[in-house]
PDB file of C-alpha atoms in Angstrom:
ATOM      1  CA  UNK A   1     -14.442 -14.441 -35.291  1.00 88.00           C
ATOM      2  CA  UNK A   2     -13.187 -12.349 -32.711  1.00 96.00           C
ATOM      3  CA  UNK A   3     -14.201 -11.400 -28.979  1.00 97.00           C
ATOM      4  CA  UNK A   4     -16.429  -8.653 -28.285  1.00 97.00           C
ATOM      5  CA  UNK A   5     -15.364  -5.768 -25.881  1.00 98.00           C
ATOM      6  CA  UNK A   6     -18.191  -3.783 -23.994  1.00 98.00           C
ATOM      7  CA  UNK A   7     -16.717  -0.887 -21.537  1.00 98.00           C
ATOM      8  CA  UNK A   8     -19.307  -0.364 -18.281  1.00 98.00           C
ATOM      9  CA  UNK A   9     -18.834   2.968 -16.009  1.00 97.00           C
ATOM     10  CA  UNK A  10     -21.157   4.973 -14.369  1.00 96.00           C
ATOM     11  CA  UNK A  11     -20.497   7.899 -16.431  1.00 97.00           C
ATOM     12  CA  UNK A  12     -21.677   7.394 -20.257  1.00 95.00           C
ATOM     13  CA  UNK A  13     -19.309   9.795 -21.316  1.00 96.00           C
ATOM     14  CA  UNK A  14     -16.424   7.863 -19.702  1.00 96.00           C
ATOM     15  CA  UNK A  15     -17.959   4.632 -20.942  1.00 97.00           C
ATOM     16  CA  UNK A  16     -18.304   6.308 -24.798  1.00 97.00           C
ATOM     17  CA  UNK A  17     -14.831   8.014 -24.908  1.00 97.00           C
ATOM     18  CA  UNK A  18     -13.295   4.580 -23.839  1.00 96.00           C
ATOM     19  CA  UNK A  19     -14.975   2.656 -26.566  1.00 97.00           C
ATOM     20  CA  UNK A  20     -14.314   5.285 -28.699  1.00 96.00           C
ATOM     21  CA  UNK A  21     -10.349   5.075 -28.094  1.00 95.00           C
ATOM     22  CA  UNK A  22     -10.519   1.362 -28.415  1.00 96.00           C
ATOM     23  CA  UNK A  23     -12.406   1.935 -32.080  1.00 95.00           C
ATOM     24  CA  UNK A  24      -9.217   4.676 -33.323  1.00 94.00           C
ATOM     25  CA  UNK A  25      -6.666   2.307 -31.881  1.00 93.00           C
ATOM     26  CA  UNK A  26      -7.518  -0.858 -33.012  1.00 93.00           C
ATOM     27  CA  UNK A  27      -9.887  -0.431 -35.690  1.00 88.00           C
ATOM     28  CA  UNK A  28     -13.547  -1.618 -36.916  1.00 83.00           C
ATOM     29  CA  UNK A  29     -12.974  -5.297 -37.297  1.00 84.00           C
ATOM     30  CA  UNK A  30     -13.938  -5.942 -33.495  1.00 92.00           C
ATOM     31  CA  UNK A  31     -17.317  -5.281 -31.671  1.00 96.00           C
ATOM     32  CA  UNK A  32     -16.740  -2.411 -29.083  1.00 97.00           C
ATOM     33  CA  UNK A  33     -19.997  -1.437 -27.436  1.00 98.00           C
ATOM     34  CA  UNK A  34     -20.674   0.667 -24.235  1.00 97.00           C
ATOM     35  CA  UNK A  35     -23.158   1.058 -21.543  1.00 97.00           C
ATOM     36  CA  UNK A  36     -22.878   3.751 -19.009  1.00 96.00           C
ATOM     37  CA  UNK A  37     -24.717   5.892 -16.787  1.00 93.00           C
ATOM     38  CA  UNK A  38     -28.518   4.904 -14.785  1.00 89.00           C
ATOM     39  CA  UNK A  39     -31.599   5.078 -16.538  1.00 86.00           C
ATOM     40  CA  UNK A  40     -32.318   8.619 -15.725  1.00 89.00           C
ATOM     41  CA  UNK A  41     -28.963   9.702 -17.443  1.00 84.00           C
ATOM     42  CA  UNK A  42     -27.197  10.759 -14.383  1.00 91.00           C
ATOM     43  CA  UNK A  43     -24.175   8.312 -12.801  1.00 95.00           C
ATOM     44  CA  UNK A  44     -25.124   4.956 -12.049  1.00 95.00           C
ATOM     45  CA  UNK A  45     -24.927   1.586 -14.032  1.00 95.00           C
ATOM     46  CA  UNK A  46     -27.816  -0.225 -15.284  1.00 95.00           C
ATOM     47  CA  UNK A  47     -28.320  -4.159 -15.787  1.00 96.00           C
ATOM     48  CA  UNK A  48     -30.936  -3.824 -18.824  1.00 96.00           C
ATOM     49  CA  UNK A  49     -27.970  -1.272 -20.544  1.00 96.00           C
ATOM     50  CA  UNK A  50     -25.459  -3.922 -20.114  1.00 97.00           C
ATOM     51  CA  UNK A  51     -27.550  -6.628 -21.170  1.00 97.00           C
ATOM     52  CA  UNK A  52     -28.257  -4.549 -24.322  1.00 97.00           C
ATOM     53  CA  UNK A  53     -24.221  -3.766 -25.006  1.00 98.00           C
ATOM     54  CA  UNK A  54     -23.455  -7.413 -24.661  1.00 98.00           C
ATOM     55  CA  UNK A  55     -26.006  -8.416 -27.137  1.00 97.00           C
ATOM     56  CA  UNK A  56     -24.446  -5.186 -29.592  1.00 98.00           C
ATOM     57  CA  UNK A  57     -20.938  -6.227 -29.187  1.00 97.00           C
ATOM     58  CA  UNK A  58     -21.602 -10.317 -29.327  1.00 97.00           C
ATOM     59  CA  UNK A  59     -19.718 -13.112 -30.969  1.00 96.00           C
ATOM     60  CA  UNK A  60     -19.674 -16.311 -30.114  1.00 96.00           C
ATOM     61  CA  UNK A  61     -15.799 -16.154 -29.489  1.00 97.00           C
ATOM     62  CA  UNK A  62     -17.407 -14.622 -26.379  1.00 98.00           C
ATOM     63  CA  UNK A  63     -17.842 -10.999 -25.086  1.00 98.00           C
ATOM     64  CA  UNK A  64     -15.004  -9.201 -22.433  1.00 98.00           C
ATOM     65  CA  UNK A  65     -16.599  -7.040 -20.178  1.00 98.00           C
ATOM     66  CA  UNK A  66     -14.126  -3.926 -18.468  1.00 97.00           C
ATOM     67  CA  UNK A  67     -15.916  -2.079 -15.714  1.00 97.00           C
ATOM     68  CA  UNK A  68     -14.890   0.993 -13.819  1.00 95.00           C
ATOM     69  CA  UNK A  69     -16.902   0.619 -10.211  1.00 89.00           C
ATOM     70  CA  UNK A  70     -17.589  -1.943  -8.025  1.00 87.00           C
ATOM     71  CA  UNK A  71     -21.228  -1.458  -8.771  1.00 91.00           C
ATOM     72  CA  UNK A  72     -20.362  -1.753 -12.371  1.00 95.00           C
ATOM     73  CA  UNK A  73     -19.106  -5.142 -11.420  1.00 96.00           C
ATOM     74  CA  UNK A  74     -22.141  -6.262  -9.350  1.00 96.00           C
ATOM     75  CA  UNK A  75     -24.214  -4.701 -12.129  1.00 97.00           C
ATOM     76  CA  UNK A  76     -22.292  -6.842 -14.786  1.00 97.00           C
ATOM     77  CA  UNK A  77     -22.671  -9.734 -12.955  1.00 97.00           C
ATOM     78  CA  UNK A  78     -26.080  -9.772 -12.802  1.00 97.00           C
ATOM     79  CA  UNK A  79     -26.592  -8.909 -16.554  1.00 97.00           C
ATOM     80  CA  UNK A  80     -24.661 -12.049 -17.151  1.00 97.00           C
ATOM     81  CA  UNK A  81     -26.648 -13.933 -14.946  1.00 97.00           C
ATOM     82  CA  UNK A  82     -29.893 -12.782 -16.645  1.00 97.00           C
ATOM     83  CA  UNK A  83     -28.229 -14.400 -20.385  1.00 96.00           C
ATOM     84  CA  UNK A  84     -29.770 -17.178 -22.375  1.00 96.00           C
ATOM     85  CA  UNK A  85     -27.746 -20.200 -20.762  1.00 95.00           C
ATOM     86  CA  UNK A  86     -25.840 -20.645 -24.206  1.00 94.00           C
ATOM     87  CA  UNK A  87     -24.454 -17.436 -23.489  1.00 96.00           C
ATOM     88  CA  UNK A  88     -23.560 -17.464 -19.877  1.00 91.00           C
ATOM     89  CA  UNK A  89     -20.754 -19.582 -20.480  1.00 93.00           C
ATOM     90  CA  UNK A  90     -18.973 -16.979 -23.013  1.00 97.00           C
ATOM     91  CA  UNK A  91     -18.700 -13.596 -21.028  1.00 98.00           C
ATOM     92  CA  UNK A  92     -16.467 -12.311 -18.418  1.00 98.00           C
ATOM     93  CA  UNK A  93     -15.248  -9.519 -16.562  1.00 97.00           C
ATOM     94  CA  UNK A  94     -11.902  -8.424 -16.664  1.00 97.00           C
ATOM     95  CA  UNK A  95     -10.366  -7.753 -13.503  1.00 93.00           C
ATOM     96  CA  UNK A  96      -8.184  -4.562 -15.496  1.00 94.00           C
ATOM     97  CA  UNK A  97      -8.460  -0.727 -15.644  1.00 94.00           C
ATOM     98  CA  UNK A  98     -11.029   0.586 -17.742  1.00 94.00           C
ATOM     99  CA  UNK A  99      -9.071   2.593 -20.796  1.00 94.00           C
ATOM    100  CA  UNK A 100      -5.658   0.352 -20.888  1.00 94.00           C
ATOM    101  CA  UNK A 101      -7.403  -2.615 -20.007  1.00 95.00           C
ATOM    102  CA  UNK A 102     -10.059  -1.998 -23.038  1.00 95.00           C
ATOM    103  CA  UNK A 103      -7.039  -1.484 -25.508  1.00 95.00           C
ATOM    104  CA  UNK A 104      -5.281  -4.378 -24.374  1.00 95.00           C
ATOM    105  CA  UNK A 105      -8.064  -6.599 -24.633  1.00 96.00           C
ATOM    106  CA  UNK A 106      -9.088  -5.175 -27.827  1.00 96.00           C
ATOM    107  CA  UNK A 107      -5.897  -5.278 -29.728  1.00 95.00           C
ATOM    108  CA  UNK A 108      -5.569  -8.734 -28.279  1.00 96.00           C
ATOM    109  CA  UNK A 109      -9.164  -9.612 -29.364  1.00 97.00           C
ATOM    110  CA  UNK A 110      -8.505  -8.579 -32.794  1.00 95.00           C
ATOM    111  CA  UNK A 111      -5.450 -11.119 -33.173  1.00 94.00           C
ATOM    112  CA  UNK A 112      -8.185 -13.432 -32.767  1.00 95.00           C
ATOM    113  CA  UNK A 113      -7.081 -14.666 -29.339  1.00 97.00           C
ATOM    114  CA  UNK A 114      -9.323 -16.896 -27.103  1.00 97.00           C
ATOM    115  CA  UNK A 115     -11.917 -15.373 -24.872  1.00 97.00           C
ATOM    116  CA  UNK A 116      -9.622 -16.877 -21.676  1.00 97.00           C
ATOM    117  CA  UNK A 117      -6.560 -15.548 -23.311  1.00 97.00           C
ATOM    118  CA  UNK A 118      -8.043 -12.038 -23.657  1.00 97.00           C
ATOM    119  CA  UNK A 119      -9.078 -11.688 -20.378  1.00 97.00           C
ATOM    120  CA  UNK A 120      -5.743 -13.222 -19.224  1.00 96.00           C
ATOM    121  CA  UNK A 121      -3.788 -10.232 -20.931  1.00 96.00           C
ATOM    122  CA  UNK A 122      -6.511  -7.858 -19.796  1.00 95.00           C
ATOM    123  CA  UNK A 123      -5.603  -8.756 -16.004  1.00 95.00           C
ATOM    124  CA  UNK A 124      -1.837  -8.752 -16.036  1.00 93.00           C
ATOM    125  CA  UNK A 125      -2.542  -4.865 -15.682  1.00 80.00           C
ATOM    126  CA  UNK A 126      -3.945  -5.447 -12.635  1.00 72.00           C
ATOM    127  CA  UNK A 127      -0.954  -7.531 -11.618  1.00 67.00           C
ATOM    128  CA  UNK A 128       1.604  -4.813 -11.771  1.00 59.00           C
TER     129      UNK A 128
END
């Protein structure tokens, strides 16, 4: 069983084109899902789409989250916040650019790597 991956931006065509990447590059046997743009379809993030990719790309090996936008982040948070308590436990946000953090994550997902391990990867990005 393998981590989940769900990409959050403001724009859903940024949001679909990086989960689409992640999909060519590492393949079908992970759960990539997406949620991008507000409810009206314009930029924006919203909590009930994030809620609904984490419960699309689920395992319970737990679910990486990669966000563009600080209100992606806040957005995120809140969407975890709003999980069944078995679930709260088993999601986080990757502190990690959007696109190379996704395909890091994913192809490190896919190993079947822990949830903390994933994230851990995800973030040494950020650390360069």
């Amino acid at each position: 069983m393998n981590v989940g991956i769900v990409i959050v931006s403001h724009s859903s065509k940024v949001a679909e084109g990086a989960a689409d990447m992640v999909r060519q590059m590492v393949g079908d046997q992970l759960s990539v899902a997406y949620a991008g743009g507000d409810e009206s379809g314009g930029l924006g993030t919203s909590v009930a789409r994030i809620m609904a990719a984490i419960d699309a790309a689920w395992s319970d090996a737990g679910v990486a989250i990669l966000v563009d936008l600080g209100g992606a982040e806040t957005n995120s948070e809140m969407a975890m916040e709003m999980l069944p308590p078995e679930r709260q436990g088993k999601v986080v946000i990757c502190n990690a650019p959007i696109v190379e953090g996704a395909v890091i994550a994913a192809t490190e997902a896919s190993g079947g790597s822990s949830l903390e391990k994933v994230q851990a990867v995800a973030e040494e990005l950020s650390a360069q």
